[in-house]
PDB file of C-alpha atoms in Angstrom:
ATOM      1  CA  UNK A  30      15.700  -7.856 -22.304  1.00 74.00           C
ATOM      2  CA  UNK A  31      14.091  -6.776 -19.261  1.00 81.00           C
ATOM      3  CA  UNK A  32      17.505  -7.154 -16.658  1.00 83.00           C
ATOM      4  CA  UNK A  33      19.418  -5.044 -19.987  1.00 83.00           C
ATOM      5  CA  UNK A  34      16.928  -2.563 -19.144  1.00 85.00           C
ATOM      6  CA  UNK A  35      16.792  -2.911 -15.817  1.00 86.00           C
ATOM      7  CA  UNK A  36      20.764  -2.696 -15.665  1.00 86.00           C
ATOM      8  CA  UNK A  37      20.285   0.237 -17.691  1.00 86.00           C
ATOM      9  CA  UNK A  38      17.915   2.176 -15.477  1.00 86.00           C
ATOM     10  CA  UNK A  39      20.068   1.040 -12.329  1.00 88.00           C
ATOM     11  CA  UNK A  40      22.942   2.415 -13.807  1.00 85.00           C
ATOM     12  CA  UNK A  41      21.583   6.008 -15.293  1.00 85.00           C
ATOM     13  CA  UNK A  42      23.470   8.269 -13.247  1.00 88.00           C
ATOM     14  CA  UNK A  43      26.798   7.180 -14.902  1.00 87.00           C
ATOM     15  CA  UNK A  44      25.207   8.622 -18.239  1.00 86.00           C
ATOM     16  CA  UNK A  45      27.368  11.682 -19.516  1.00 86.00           C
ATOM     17  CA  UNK A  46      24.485  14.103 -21.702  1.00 86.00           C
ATOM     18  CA  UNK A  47      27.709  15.576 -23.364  1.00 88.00           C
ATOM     19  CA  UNK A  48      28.584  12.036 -24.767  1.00 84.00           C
ATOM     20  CA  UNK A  49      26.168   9.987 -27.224  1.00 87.00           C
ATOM     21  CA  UNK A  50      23.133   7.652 -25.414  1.00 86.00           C
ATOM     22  CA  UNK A  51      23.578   4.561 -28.295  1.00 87.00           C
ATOM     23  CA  UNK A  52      26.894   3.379 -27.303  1.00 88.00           C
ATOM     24  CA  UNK A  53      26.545   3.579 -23.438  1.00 87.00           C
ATOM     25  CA  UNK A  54      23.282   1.840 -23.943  1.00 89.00           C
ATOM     26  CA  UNK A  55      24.760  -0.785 -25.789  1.00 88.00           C
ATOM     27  CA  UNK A  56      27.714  -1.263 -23.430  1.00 88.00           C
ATOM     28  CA  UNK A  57      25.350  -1.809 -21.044  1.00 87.00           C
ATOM     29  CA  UNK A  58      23.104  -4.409 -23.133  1.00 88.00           C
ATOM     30  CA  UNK A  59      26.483  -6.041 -24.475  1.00 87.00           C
ATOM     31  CA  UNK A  60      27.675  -6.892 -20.243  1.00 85.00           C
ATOM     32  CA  UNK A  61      24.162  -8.518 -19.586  1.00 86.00           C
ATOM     33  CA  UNK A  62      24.242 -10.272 -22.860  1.00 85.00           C
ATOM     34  CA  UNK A  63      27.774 -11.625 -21.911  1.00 83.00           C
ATOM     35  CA  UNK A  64      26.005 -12.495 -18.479  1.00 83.00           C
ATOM     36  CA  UNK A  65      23.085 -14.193 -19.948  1.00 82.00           C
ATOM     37  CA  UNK A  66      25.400 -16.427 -21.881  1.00 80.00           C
ATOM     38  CA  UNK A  67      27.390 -17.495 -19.109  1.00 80.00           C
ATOM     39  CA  UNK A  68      24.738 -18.762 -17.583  1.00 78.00           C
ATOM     40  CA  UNK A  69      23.180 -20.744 -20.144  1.00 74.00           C
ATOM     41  CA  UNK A  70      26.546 -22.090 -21.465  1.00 71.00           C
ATOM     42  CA  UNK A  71      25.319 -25.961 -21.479  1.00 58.00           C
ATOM     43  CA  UNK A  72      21.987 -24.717 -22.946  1.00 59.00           C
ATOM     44  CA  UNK A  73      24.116 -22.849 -25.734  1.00 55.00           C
ATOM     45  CA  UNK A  74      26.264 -25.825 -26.122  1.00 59.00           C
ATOM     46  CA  UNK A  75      23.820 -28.314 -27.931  1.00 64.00           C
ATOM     47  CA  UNK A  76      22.026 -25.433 -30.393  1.00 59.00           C
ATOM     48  CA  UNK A  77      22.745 -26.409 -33.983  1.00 65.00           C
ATOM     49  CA  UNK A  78      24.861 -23.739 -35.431  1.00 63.00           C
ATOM     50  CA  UNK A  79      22.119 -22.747 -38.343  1.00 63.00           C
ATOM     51  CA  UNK A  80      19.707 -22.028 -35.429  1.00 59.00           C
ATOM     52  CA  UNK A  81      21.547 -19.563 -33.496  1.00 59.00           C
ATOM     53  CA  UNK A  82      20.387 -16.887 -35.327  1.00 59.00           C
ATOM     54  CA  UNK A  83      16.638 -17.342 -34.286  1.00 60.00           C
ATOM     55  CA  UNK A  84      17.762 -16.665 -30.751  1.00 56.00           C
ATOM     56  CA  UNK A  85      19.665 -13.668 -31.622  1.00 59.00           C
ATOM     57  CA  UNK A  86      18.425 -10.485 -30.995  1.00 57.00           C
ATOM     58  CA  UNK A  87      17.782  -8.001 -33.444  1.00 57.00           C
ATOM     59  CA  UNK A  88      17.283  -4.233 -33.297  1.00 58.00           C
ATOM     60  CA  UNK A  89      14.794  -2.645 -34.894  1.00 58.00           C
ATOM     61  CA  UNK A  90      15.689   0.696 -33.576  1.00 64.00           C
ATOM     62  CA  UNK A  91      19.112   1.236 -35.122  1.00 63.00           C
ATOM     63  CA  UNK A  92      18.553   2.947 -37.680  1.00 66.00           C
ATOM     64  CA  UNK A  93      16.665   5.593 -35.360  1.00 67.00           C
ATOM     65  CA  UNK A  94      18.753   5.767 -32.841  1.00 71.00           C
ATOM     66  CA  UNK A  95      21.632   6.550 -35.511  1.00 74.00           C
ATOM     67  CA  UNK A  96      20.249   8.926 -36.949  1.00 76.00           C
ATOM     68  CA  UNK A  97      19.239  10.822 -33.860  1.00 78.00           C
ATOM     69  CA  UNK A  98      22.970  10.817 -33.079  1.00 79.00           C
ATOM     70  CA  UNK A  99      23.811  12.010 -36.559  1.00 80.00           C
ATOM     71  CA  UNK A 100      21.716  14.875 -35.881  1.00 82.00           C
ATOM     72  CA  UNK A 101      22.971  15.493 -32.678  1.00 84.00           C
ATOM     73  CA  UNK A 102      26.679  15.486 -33.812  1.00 85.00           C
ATOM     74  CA  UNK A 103      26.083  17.439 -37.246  1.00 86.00           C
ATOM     75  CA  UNK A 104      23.936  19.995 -35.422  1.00 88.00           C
ATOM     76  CA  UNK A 105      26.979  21.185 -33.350  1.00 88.00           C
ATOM     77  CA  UNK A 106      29.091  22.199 -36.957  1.00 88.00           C
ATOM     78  CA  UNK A 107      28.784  25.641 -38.370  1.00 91.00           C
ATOM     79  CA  UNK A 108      25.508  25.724 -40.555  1.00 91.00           C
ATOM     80  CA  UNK A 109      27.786  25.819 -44.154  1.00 91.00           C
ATOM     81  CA  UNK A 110      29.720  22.771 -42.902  1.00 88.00           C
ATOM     82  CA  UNK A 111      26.747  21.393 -41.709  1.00 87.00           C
ATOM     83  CA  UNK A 112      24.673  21.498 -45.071  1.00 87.00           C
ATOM     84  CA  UNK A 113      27.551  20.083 -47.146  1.00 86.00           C
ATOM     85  CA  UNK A 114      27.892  16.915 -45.320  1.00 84.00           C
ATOM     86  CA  UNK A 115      24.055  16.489 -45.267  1.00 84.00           C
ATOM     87  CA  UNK A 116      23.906  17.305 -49.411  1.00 84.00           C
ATOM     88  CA  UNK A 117      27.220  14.992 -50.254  1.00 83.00           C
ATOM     89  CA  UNK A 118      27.048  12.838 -47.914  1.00 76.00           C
ATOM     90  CA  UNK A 119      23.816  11.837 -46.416  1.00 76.00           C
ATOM     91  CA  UNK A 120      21.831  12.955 -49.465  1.00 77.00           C
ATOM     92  CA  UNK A 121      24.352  11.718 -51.867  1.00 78.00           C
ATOM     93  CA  UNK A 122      23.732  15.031 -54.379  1.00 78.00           C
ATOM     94  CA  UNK A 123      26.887  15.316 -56.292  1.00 73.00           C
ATOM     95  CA  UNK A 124      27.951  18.726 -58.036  1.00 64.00           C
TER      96      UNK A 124
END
């Protein structure tokens, strides 16, 4: 966790603002995963199978960081457009 984040501070001047944070975060957190388990291949090698998910992470924060981005992205269509989508689809209100 901490080198992801470090990696991710080191490497904040290749973030574009026009483009969405969640995906170039998890690019980021994906390579040093990748890293980690290259690393600790023999370690990996003698887990039992119905144990790997205890060491997998999980994030807690995807559901936030979603919809942030949703917002972002639906707050740069035409306010009609933009209130459809959010009644049909995110709301789920059907005529």
């Amino acid at each position: 966790m901490q080198e992801a984040l470090l990696a991710i501070h080191m490497q904040r001047h290749t973030y574009d603002p026009s483009e969405l944070l969640t995906p170039w975060v998890y690019a980021i957190a994906r390579y040093k995963f990748v890293d980690h388990l290259r690393r600790t291949r023999t370690a990996m090698a003698e887990l039992p199978i119905d144990d790997a998910l205890e060491i997998a992470g999980r994030d807690d924060h995807v559901g936030a960081e979603s919809a942030y981005d949703m917002g972002r992205l639906l707050s740069l269509l035409p306010d009609k457009m933009r209130r459809a989508i959010q009644c049909v689809k995110i709301d789920g209100i059907e005529r």
